Coordinates of C-alpha atoms in Angstrom, one line a residue:
X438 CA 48.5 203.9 81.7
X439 CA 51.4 202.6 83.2
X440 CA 49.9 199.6 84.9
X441 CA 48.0 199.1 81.5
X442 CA 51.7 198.7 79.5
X443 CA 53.2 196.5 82.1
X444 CA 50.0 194.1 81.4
X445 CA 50.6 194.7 77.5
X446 CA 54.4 193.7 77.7
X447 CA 53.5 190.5 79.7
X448 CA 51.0 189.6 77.1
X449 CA 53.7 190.4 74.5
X450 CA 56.1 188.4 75.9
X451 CA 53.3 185.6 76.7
X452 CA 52.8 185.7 73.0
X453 CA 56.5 185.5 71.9
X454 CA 56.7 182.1 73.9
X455 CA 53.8 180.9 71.9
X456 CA 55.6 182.2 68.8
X457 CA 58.8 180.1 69.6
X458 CA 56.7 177.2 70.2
X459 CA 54.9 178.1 66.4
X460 CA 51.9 178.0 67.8
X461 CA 51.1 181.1 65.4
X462 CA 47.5 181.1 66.4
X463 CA 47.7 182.1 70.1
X464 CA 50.5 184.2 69.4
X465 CA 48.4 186.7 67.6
X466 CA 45.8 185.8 70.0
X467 CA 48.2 187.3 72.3
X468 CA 49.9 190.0 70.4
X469 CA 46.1 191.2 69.6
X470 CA 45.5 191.3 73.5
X471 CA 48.7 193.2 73.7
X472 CA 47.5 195.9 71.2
X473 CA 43.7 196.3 73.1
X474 CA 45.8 197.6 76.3
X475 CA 48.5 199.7 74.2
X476 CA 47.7 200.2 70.6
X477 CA 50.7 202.6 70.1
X478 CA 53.8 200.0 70.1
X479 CA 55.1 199.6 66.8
X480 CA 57.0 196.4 68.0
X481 CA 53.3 194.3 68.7
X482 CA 52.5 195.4 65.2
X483 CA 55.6 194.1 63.8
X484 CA 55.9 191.1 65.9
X485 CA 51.9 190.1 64.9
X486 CA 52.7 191.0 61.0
X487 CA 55.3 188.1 61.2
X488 CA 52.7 186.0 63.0
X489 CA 50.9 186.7 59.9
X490 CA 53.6 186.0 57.9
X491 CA 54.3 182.5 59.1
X492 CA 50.6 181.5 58.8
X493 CA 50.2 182.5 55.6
X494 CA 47.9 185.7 56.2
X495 CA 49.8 187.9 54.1
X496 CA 47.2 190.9 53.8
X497 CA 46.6 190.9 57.7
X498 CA 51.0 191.0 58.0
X499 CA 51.1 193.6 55.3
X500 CA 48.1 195.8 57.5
X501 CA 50.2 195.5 60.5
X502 CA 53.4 196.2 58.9
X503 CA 51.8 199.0 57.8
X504 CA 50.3 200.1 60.8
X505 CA 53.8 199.6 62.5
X506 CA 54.8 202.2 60.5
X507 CA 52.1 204.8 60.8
X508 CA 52.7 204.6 64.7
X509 CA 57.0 205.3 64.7
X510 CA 58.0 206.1 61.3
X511 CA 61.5 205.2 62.2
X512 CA 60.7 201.8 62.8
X513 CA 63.3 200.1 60.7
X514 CA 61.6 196.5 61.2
X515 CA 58.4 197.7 59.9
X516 CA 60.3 198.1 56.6
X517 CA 61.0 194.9 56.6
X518 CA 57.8 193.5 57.4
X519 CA 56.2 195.1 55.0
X520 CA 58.8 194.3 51.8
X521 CA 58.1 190.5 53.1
X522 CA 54.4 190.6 52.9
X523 CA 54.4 192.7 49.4
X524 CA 56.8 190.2 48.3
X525 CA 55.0 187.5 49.2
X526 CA 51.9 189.0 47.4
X527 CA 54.5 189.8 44.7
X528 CA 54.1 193.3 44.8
X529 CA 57.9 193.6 43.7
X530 CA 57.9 197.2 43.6
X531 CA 56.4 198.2 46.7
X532 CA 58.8 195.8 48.3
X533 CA 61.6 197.7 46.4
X534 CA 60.9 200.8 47.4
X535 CA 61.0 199.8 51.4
X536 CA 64.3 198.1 51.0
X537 CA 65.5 200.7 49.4
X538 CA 64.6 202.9 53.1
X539 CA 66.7 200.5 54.9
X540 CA 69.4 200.9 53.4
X541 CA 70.0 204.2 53.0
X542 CA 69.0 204.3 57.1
X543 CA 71.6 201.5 57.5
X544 CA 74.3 201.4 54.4
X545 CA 76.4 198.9 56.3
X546 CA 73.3 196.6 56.7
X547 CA 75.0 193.8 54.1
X548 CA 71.4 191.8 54.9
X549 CA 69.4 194.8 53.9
X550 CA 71.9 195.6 50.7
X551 CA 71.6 191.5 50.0
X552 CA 67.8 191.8 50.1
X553 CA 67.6 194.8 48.4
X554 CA 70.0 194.2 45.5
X555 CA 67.7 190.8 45.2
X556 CA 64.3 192.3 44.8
X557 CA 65.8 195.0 42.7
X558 CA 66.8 192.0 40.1
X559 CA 63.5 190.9 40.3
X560 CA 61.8 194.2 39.2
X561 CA 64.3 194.7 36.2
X562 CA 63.1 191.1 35.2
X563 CA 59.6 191.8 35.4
X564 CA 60.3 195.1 33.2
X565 CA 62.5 193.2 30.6
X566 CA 60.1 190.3 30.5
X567 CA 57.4 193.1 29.8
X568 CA 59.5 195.4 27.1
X569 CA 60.4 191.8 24.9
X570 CA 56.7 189.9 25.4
X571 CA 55.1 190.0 21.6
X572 CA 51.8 190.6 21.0
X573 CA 51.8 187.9 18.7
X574 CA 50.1 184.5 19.8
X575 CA 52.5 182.9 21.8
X576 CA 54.2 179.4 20.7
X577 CA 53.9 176.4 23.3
X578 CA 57.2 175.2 24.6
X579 CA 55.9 171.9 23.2
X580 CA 56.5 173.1 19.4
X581 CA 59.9 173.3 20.1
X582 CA 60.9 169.9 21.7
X583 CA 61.8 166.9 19.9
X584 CA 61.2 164.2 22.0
X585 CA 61.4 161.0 19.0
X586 CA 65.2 162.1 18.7
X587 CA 65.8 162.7 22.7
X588 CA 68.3 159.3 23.7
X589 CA 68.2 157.8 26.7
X590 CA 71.7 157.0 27.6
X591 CA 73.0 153.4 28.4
X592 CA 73.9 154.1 31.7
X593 CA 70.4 155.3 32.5
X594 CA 68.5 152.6 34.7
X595 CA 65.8 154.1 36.0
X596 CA 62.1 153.8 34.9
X597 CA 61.1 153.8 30.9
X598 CA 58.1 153.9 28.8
X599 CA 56.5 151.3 27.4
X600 CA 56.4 152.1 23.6
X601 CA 56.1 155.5 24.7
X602 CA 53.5 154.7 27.6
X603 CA 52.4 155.0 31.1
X604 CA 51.8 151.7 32.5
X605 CA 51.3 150.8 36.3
X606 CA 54.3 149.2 36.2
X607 CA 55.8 152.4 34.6
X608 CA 54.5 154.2 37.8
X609 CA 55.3 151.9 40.7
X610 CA 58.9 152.0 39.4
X611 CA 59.0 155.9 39.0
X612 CA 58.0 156.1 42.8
X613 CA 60.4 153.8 43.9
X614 CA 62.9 156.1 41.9
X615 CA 62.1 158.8 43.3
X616 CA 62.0 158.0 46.7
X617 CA 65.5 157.0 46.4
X618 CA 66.3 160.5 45.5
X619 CA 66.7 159.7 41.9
X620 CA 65.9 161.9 38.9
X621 CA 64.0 161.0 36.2
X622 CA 65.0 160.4 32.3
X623 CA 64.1 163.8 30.7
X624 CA 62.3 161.7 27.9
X625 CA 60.0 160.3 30.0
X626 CA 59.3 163.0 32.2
X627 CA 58.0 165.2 28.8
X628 CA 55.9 162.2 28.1
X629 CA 54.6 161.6 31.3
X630 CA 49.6 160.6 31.7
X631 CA 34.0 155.9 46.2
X632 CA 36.5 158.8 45.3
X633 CA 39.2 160.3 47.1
X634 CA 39.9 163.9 47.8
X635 CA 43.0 165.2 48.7
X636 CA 43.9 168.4 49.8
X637 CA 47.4 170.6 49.5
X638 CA 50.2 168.6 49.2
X639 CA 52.8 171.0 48.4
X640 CA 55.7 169.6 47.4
X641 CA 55.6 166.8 50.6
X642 CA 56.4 164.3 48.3
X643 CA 57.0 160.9 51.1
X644 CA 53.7 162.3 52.7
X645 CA 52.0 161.7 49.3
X646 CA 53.9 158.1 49.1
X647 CA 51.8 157.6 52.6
X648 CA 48.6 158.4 51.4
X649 CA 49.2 156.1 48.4
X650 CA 50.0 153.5 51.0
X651 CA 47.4 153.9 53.3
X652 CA 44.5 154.6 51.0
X653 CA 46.1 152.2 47.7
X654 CA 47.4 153.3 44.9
X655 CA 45.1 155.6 42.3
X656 CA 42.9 152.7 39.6
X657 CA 39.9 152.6 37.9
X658 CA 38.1 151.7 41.1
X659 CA 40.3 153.6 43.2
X660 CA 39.7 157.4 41.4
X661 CA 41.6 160.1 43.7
X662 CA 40.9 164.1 42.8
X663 CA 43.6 166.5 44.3
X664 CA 42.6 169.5 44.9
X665 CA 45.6 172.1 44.3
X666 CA 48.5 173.2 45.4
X667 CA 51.4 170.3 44.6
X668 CA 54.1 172.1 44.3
X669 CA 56.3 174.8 46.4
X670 CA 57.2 175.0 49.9
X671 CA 58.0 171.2 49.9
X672 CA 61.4 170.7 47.8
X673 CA 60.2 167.0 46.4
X674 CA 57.7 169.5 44.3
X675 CA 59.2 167.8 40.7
X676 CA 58.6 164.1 41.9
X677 CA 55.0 165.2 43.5
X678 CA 54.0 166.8 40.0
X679 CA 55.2 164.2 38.2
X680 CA 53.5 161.4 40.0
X681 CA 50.5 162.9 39.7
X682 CA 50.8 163.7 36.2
X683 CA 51.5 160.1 35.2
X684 CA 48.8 158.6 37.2
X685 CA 46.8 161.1 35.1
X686 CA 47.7 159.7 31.9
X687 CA 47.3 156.5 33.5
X688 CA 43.4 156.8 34.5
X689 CA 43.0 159.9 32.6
X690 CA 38.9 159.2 33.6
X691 CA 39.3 158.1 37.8
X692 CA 42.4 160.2 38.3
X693 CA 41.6 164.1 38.2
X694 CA 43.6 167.2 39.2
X695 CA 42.3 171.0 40.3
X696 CA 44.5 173.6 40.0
X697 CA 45.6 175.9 42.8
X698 CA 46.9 179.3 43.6
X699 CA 50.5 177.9 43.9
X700 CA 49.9 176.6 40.2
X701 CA 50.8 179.8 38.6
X702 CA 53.9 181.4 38.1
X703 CA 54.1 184.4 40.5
X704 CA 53.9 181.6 43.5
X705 CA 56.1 179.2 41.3
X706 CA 59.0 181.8 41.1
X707 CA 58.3 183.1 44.8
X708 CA 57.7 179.5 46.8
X709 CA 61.0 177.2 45.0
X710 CA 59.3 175.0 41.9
X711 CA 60.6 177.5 39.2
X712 CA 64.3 177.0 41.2
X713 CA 63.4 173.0 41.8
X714 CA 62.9 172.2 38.1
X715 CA 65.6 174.4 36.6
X716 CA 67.9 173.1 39.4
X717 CA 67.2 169.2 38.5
X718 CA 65.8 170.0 35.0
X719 CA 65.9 173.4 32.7
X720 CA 64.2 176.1 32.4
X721 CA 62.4 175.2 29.6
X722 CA 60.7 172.0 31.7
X723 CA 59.3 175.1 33.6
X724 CA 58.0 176.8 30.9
X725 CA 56.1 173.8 30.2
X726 CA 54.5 173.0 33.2
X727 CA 53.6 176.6 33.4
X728 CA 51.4 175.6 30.2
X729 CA 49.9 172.8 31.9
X730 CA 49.2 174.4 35.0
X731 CA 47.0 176.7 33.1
X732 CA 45.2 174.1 31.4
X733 CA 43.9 172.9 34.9
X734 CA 40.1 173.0 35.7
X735 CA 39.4 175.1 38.0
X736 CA 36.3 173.3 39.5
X737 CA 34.7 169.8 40.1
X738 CA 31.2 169.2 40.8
X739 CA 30.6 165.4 41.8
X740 CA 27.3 163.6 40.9
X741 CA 25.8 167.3 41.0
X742 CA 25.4 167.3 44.3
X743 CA 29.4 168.4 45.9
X744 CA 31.1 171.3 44.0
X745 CA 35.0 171.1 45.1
X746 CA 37.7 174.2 44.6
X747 CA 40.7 175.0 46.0
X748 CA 39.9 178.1 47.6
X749 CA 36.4 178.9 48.1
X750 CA 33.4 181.1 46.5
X751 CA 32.8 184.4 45.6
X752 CA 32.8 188.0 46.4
X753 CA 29.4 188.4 44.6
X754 CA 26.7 186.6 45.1
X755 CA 24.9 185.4 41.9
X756 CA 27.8 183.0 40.2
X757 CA 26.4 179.8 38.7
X758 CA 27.8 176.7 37.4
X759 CA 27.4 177.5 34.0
X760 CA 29.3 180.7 35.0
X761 CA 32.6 179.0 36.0
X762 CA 32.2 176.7 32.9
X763 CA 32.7 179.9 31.0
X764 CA 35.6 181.3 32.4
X765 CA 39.1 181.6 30.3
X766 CA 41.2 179.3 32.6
X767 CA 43.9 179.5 30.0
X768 CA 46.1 181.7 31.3
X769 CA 47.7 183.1 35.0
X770 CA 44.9 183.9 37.2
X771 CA 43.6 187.8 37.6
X772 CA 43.4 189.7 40.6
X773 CA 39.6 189.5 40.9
X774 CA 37.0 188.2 39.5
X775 CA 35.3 184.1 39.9
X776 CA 38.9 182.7 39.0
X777 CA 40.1 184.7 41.7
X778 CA 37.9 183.6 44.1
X779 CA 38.2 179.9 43.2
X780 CA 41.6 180.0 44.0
X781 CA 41.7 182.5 46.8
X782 CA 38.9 182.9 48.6
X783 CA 38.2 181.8 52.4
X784 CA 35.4 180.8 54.4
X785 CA 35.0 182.4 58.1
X786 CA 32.4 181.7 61.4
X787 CA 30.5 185.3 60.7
X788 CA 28.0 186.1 58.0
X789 CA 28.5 188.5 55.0
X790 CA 31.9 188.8 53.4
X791 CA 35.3 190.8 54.7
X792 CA 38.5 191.5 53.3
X793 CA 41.0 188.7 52.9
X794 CA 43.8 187.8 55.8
X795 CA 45.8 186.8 52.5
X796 CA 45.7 190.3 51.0
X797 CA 43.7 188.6 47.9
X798 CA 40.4 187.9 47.5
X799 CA 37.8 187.6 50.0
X800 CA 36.6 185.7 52.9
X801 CA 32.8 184.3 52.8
X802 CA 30.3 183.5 55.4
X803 CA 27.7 181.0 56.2
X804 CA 25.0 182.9 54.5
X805 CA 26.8 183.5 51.3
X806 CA 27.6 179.3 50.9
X807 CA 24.1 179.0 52.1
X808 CA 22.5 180.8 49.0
X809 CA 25.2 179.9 46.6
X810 CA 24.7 176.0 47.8
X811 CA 21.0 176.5 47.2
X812 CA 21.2 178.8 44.1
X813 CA 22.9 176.1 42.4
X814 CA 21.3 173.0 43.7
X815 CA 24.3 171.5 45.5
X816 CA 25.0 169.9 49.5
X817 CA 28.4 171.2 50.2
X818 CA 31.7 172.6 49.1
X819 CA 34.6 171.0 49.8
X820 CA 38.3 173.0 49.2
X821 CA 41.5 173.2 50.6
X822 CA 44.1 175.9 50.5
X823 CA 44.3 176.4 54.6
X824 CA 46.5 174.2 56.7
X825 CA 44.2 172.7 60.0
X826 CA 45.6 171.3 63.1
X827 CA 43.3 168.1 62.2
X828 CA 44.0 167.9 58.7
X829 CA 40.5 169.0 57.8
X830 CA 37.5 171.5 58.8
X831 CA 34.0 171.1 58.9
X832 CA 32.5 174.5 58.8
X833 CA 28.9 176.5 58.3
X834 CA 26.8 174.1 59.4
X835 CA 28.5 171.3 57.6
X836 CA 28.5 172.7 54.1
X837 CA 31.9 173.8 53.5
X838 CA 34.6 171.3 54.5
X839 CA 38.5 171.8 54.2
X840 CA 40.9 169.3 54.0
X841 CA 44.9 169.7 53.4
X842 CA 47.3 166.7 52.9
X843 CA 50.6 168.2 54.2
X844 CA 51.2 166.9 57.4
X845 CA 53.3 169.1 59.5
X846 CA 53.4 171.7 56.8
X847 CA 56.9 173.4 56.1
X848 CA 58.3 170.5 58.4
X849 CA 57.0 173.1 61.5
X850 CA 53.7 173.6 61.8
X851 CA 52.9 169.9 63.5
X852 CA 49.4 169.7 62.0
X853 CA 47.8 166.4 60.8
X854 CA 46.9 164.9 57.1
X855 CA 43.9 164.4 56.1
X856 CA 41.8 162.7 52.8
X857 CA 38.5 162.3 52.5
X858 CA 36.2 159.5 50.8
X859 CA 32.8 160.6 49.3
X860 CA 30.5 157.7 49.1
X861 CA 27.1 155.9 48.7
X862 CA 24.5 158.2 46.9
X863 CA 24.3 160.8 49.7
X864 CA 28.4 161.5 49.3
X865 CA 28.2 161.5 52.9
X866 CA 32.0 162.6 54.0
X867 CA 34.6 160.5 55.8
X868 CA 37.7 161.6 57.1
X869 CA 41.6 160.1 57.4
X870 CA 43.7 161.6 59.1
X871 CA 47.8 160.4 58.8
X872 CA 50.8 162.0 60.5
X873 CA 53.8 163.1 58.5
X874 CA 56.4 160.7 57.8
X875 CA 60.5 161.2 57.3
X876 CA 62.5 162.2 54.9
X877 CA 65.7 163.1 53.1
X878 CA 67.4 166.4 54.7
X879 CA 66.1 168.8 52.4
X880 CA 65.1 171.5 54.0
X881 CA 61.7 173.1 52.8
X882 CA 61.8 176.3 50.7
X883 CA 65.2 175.1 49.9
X884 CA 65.0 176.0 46.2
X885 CA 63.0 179.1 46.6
X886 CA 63.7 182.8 46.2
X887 CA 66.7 184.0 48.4
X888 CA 64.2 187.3 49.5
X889 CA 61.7 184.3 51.0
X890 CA 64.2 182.0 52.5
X891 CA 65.2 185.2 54.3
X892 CA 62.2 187.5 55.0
X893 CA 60.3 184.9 56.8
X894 CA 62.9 184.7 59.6

């Protein structure tokens, strides 16, 4: 036994090097080897939970939180662990109740009163927004602007309309703008309309001026779709969003946009683009694109033959087409169900379907896209929603492809961009891969909630 934990602690410490490298993938690999020899230390739970954590898994961090806990009860970290993951699965209350064991273990802990005191604001929000919402249809932000009478001031020289229109020009200049750190007039940003795919671009907004670069600027005979996931994380999330949305209005027919989980407003007010736009706009400019977000499709299917979604399919099998035409998009997304799983859901190598490393959702094999695919009459899926080393993933035999578009995501995890072109009428996949590029120091995660900035170190 004692020969068995020396082993364990060298793979522990084997896996903390990895860890400092953030290579988060063969730290748990580690961490997991660690467990197999001594599966009672609470310390390889908690150091694989934040593994977890930095990788996005949040229901595999939460388990081993959790598990951390069940092993030394007086394990103070596993506290923290486990408010971090609930939090970031914004379970507010169960996080609550965890930081509210810290600190009455450690009352002088001012980081544990801190964190605390700021998840405990966040629950008496939730309960106020709850106790004053009307059952009443609600009224759209838009009813109550008045952008005729909004006046663009004279010492205002940045990008403007052209009688109240997107134009390429319009567009080209805004970019420019913004890549000089520039905001833009309120006016205009309430006003503001082979094929590309693009995965997660979160907020990376100089990455997204590269693929622009590299693969020309969005036109009738250049259409781009990007799939999900603009905002949060990255703090250029406002200029991102609004690029996009204008190039929408632009080529509202070669120009289209799928929405993803970090389009809604539990990720918004978690990940920094509810802080972003009330810190460079209001809070009302938030309440709008919370409208719009909610508008998104959820879906795409190209030339009937490629359906693309930002997560993945289902944890039934028997959804159609037809099906996700149906579905209430309208509103913030459940905790089940096809909408879901369109934003959610994983694939993984092993047939048949298992719980979900995020804590959300599922994961789905070969076999289940294989009778989906054929079901519905379709090649492949492509979606995004996972950051890979490459900048994309070709997976199941070739029918479900993932590509994301944020090159060294959160300015740490040194992955690769990708894009893909669909072509020709087979829609045969090609793949572009980019590096990340510089720019201004703004940190990510620099406008989002304290508890996040925080619980991830």
């Amino acid at each position: 036994m004692a020969e068995g934990g020396n082993d364990a602690e060298l793979l522990k410490e084997k896996a903390n090097k990895y860890f400092k490298e953030k290579d988060y993938e063969n730290a748990i690999k580690y961490y997991t080897e660690a467990l197999e020899l001594n599966p009672s230390n609470a310390i390889y739970y908690s150091n694989r939970s934040l593994a977890y954590l930095r990788t996005e898994c949040y229901g595999y961090a939460l388990a081993d939180a959790t598990k951390a806990l069940e092993v030394d009860k007086n394990y103070i970290k596993g506290y923290y662990r486990r408010a971090t993951s609930n939090m970031a699965l914004g379970k507010f209350k169960a996080a609550l109740k965890d930081y509210e064991t810290v600190v009455r273990v450690r009352p002088n802990d001012k980081d544990a009163r801190m964190k605390y005191q700021e998840c405990n604001k966040i629950v008496k929000q939730k309960a106020f927004e709850r106790a004053i919402a009307s059952d009443e249809t609600k009224k759209s932000v838009v009813d109550s602007l008045d952008i005729e009478n909004m006046t663009i001031e004279d010492d205002y020289t940045g990008p403007k309309l052209e009688d109240g229109k997107v134009t390429l020009k319009f567009m080209k200049e805004m970019m420019d703008w913004f890549k000089d750190q520039k905001k833009l007039h309120r006016k205009c940003a309430y006003q503001t309309e082979k094929i590309t795919i693009c995965g997660d671009t979160h907020g990376q907004y100089y990455d997204l001026l590269n693929i622009f670069k590299l693969n020309g600027l969005p036109s009738d005979t250049n259409p781009y779709l990007f799939n999900g996931d603009f905002v949060d994380r990255g703090s250029f999330s406002v200029e991102v969003i609004l690029t996009l949305f204008g190039f929408k209005l632009l080529y509202p027919n070669n120009f289209h946009l799928l929405r993803g989980n970090h389009e809604t407003d539990n990720m918004n007010q978690m990940y920094g683009f509810e802080g972003e736009v009330k810190a460079k706009y209001t809070a009302q400019m938030f309440q709008l694109f919370s409208e719009v977000f909610q508008w998104l499709p959820l879906a795409q299917c190209i030339n009937n033959k490629v359906l693309v979604m930002h997560g993945g399919l289902f944890s039934e099998d028997g959804v159609t087409l037809e099906d996700l035409r149906k579905i209430d998009r309208n509103r913030q997304p459940p905790d089940s169900g096809p909408m879901c799983d369109l934003l959610w859901s994983d694939p993984q190598p092993q047939n048949g379907r298992s719980i979900s490393k995020r804590g959300v959702s599922c994961q789905f094999g070969p076999d289940v896209t294989e009778r989906f695919l054929e079901q519905n009459k379709l090649d492949f899926i492509v979606r995004s929603h996972e950051v890979k080393a490459e900048g994309y993933e070709v997976t199941h035999s070739g029918k479900c492809i993932t590509v994301f578009s944020a090159p060294n995501y959160c300015d740490q995890m040194g992955n690769k961009g990708a894009y893909i072109h669909l072509r020709g009428s087979d829609l045969k996949p090609e793949f572009h891969q980019f590096t990340a590029v510089p720019h201004p120091n703004v940190k990510p995660m620099a406008y989002a909630n304290t508890l996040m900035q925080l619980g991830m170190m």
